[in-house]
Amino acid sequence: MAAREYWLGEVVTDKKFRGQGVAKALIQRAIARARQQQIAKLWLYTPDQQAYYQRSGWQAVEQRHIAGEEVTVMGLNLAQ
């Protein structure tokens, strides 16, 4: 059976709620749900939050230009 992989996108926190753990909670919930669904890997891209995601185990894979912006594609292996 082929491993299932999905993209995580559009995780944005309103400025007045930043620094309160909202984005972290959203991402952790998405990861937990992906594990429940037996998804093997999650992907995302970010222009400037590489260090934030790396602290949570995401790995930088490549640089790309998307919609005129330089971004880093990152992956998180969920398979045990």
JSON list of C-alpha atoms in Angstrom, two decimals:
[
{"chain": "A", "resi": 1, "resn": "MET", "atom": "CA", "xyz": [0.00, 0.00, 0.00]},
{"chain": "A", "resi": 2, "resn": "ALA", "atom": "CA", "xyz": [1.36, 3.42, -0.94]},
{"chain": "A", "resi": 3, "resn": "ALA", "atom": "CA", "xyz": [2.21, 5.81, 1.88]},
{"chain": "A", "resi": 4, "resn": "ARG", "atom": "CA", "xyz": [-0.22, 8.67, 2.25]},
{"chain": "A", "resi": 5, "resn": "GLU", "atom": "CA", "xyz": [1.21, 12.19, 2.26]},
{"chain": "A", "resi": 6, "resn": "TYR", "atom": "CA", "xyz": [-0.62, 15.49, 2.70]},
{"chain": "A", "resi": 7, "resn": "TRP", "atom": "CA", "xyz": [0.12, 19.20, 2.64]},
{"chain": "A", "resi": 8, "resn": "LEU", "atom": "CA", "xyz": [-0.52, 21.47, 5.62]},
{"chain": "A", "resi": 9, "resn": "GLY", "atom": "CA", "xyz": [-1.39, 24.96, 4.50]},
{"chain": "A", "resi": 10, "resn": "GLU", "atom": "CA", "xyz": [-2.66, 28.39, 5.44]},
{"chain": "A", "resi": 11, "resn": "VAL", "atom": "CA", "xyz": [-1.83, 28.21, 9.14]},
{"chain": "A", "resi": 12, "resn": "VAL", "atom": "CA", "xyz": [-2.01, 31.89, 10.05]},
{"chain": "A", "resi": 13, "resn": "THR", "atom": "CA", "xyz": [-2.57, 33.49, 13.45]},
{"chain": "A", "resi": 14, "resn": "ASP", "atom": "CA", "xyz": [-4.15, 36.92, 13.81]},
{"chain": "A", "resi": 15, "resn": "LYS", "atom": "CA", "xyz": [-1.58, 39.39, 15.15]},
{"chain": "A", "resi": 16, "resn": "LYS", "atom": "CA", "xyz": [-3.52, 40.00, 18.37]},
{"chain": "A", "resi": 17, "resn": "PHE", "atom": "CA", "xyz": [-3.29, 36.27, 19.24]},
{"chain": "A", "resi": 18, "resn": "ARG", "atom": "CA", "xyz": [0.37, 35.70, 18.35]},
{"chain": "A", "resi": 19, "resn": "GLY", "atom": "CA", "xyz": [2.69, 34.51, 21.09]},
{"chain": "A", "resi": 20, "resn": "GLN", "atom": "CA", "xyz": [-0.11, 32.66, 22.87]},
{"chain": "A", "resi": 21, "resn": "GLY", "atom": "CA", "xyz": [0.50, 29.21, 21.40]},
{"chain": "A", "resi": 22, "resn": "VAL", "atom": "CA", "xyz": [-2.45, 29.29, 18.97]},
{"chain": "A", "resi": 23, "resn": "ALA", "atom": "CA", "xyz": [-0.43, 28.29, 15.89]},
{"chain": "A", "resi": 24, "resn": "LYS", "atom": "CA", "xyz": [1.39, 25.59, 17.85]},
{"chain": "A", "resi": 25, "resn": "ALA", "atom": "CA", "xyz": [-1.92, 24.14, 19.06]},
{"chain": "A", "resi": 26, "resn": "LEU", "atom": "CA", "xyz": [-3.37, 24.16, 15.54]},
{"chain": "A", "resi": 27, "resn": "ILE", "atom": "CA", "xyz": [-0.32, 22.42, 14.10]},
{"chain": "A", "resi": 28, "resn": "GLN", "atom": "CA", "xyz": [-0.19, 19.85, 16.91]},
{"chain": "A", "resi": 29, "resn": "ARG", "atom": "CA", "xyz": [-3.88, 19.06, 16.34]},
{"chain": "A", "resi": 30, "resn": "ALA", "atom": "CA", "xyz": [-3.30, 18.65, 12.60]},
{"chain": "A", "resi": 31, "resn": "ILE", "atom": "CA", "xyz": [-0.38, 16.29, 13.30]},
{"chain": "A", "resi": 32, "resn": "ALA", "atom": "CA", "xyz": [-2.44, 14.26, 15.77]},
{"chain": "A", "resi": 33, "resn": "ARG", "atom": "CA", "xyz": [-5.30, 13.98, 13.28]},
{"chain": "A", "resi": 34, "resn": "ALA", "atom": "CA", "xyz": [-2.90, 12.95, 10.51]},
{"chain": "A", "resi": 35, "resn": "ARG", "atom": "CA", "xyz": [-1.50, 10.20, 12.72]},
{"chain": "A", "resi": 36, "resn": "GLN", "atom": "CA", "xyz": [-5.04, 8.98, 13.48]},
{"chain": "A", "resi": 37, "resn": "GLN", "atom": "CA", "xyz": [-5.64, 8.79, 9.73]},
{"chain": "A", "resi": 38, "resn": "GLN", "atom": "CA", "xyz": [-2.38, 6.87, 9.26]},
{"chain": "A", "resi": 39, "resn": "ILE", "atom": "CA", "xyz": [-0.82, 9.57, 7.11]},
{"chain": "A", "resi": 40, "resn": "ALA", "atom": "CA", "xyz": [2.89, 8.86, 6.70]},
{"chain": "A", "resi": 41, "resn": "LYS", "atom": "CA", "xyz": [4.17, 12.36, 5.98]},
{"chain": "A", "resi": 42, "resn": "LEU", "atom": "CA", "xyz": [3.08, 15.98, 6.13]},
{"chain": "A", "resi": 43, "resn": "TRP", "atom": "CA", "xyz": [4.46, 18.76, 3.95]},
{"chain": "A", "resi": 44, "resn": "LEU", "atom": "CA", "xyz": [4.37, 22.54, 4.21]},
{"chain": "A", "resi": 45, "resn": "TYR", "atom": "CA", "xyz": [6.19, 25.54, 2.87]},
{"chain": "A", "resi": 46, "resn": "THR", "atom": "CA", "xyz": [7.18, 28.70, 4.66]},
{"chain": "A", "resi": 47, "resn": "PRO", "atom": "CA", "xyz": [9.02, 31.86, 3.62]},
{"chain": "A", "resi": 48, "resn": "ASP", "atom": "CA", "xyz": [10.39, 32.71, 7.06]},
{"chain": "A", "resi": 49, "resn": "GLN", "atom": "CA", "xyz": [9.43, 30.24, 9.82]},
{"chain": "A", "resi": 50, "resn": "GLN", "atom": "CA", "xyz": [11.95, 27.47, 9.14]},
{"chain": "A", "resi": 51, "resn": "ALA", "atom": "CA", "xyz": [13.48, 27.57, 12.64]},
{"chain": "A", "resi": 52, "resn": "TYR", "atom": "CA", "xyz": [10.03, 27.41, 14.25]},
{"chain": "A", "resi": 53, "resn": "TYR", "atom": "CA", "xyz": [9.13, 24.23, 12.36]},
{"chain": "A", "resi": 54, "resn": "GLN", "atom": "CA", "xyz": [12.59, 22.66, 12.74]},
{"chain": "A", "resi": 55, "resn": "ARG", "atom": "CA", "xyz": [12.22, 22.87, 16.53]},
{"chain": "A", "resi": 56, "resn": "SER", "atom": "CA", "xyz": [9.16, 20.61, 16.12]},
{"chain": "A", "resi": 57, "resn": "GLY", "atom": "CA", "xyz": [10.97, 18.03, 13.99]},
{"chain": "A", "resi": 58, "resn": "TRP", "atom": "CA", "xyz": [10.19, 19.29, 10.47]},
{"chain": "A", "resi": 59, "resn": "GLN", "atom": "CA", "xyz": [13.07, 19.00, 7.99]},
{"chain": "A", "resi": 60, "resn": "ALA", "atom": "CA", "xyz": [13.91, 21.46, 5.22]},
{"chain": "A", "resi": 61, "resn": "VAL", "atom": "CA", "xyz": [13.80, 19.67, 1.86]},
{"chain": "A", "resi": 62, "resn": "GLU", "atom": "CA", "xyz": [14.23, 22.32, -0.82]},
{"chain": "A", "resi": 63, "resn": "GLN", "atom": "CA", "xyz": [13.86, 25.96, -1.80]},
{"chain": "A", "resi": 64, "resn": "ARG", "atom": "CA", "xyz": [11.17, 26.93, -4.31]},
{"chain": "A", "resi": 65, "resn": "HIS", "atom": "CA", "xyz": [9.59, 30.03, -5.77]},
{"chain": "A", "resi": 66, "resn": "ILE", "atom": "CA", "xyz": [5.84, 29.99, -5.18]},
{"chain": "A", "resi": 67, "resn": "ALA", "atom": "CA", "xyz": [3.67, 32.93, -6.19]},
{"chain": "A", "resi": 68, "resn": "GLY", "atom": "CA", "xyz": [6.78, 35.08, -6.62]},
{"chain": "A", "resi": 69, "resn": "GLU", "atom": "CA", "xyz": [8.11, 34.30, -3.15]},
{"chain": "A", "resi": 70, "resn": "GLU", "atom": "CA", "xyz": [11.15, 32.25, -2.10]},
{"chain": "A", "resi": 71, "resn": "VAL", "atom": "CA", "xyz": [9.96, 29.54, 0.31]},
{"chain": "A", "resi": 72, "resn": "THR", "atom": "CA", "xyz": [11.38, 26.48, 2.03]},
{"chain": "A", "resi": 73, "resn": "VAL", "atom": "CA", "xyz": [9.53, 23.19, 1.53]},
{"chain": "A", "resi": 74, "resn": "MET", "atom": "CA", "xyz": [9.58, 21.17, 4.76]},
{"chain": "A", "resi": 75, "resn": "GLY", "atom": "CA", "xyz": [8.50, 17.63, 5.61]},
{"chain": "A", "resi": 76, "resn": "LEU", "atom": "CA", "xyz": [7.55, 15.79, 8.80]},
{"chain": "A", "resi": 77, "resn": "ASN", "atom": "CA", "xyz": [7.69, 11.99, 8.85]},
{"chain": "A", "resi": 78, "resn": "LEU", "atom": "CA", "xyz": [4.84, 10.51, 10.88]},
{"chain": "A", "resi": 79, "resn": "ALA", "atom": "CA", "xyz": [5.37, 6.82, 10.08]},
{"chain": "A", "resi": 80, "resn": "GLN", "atom": "CA", "xyz": [6.57, 4.79, 13.04]}
]
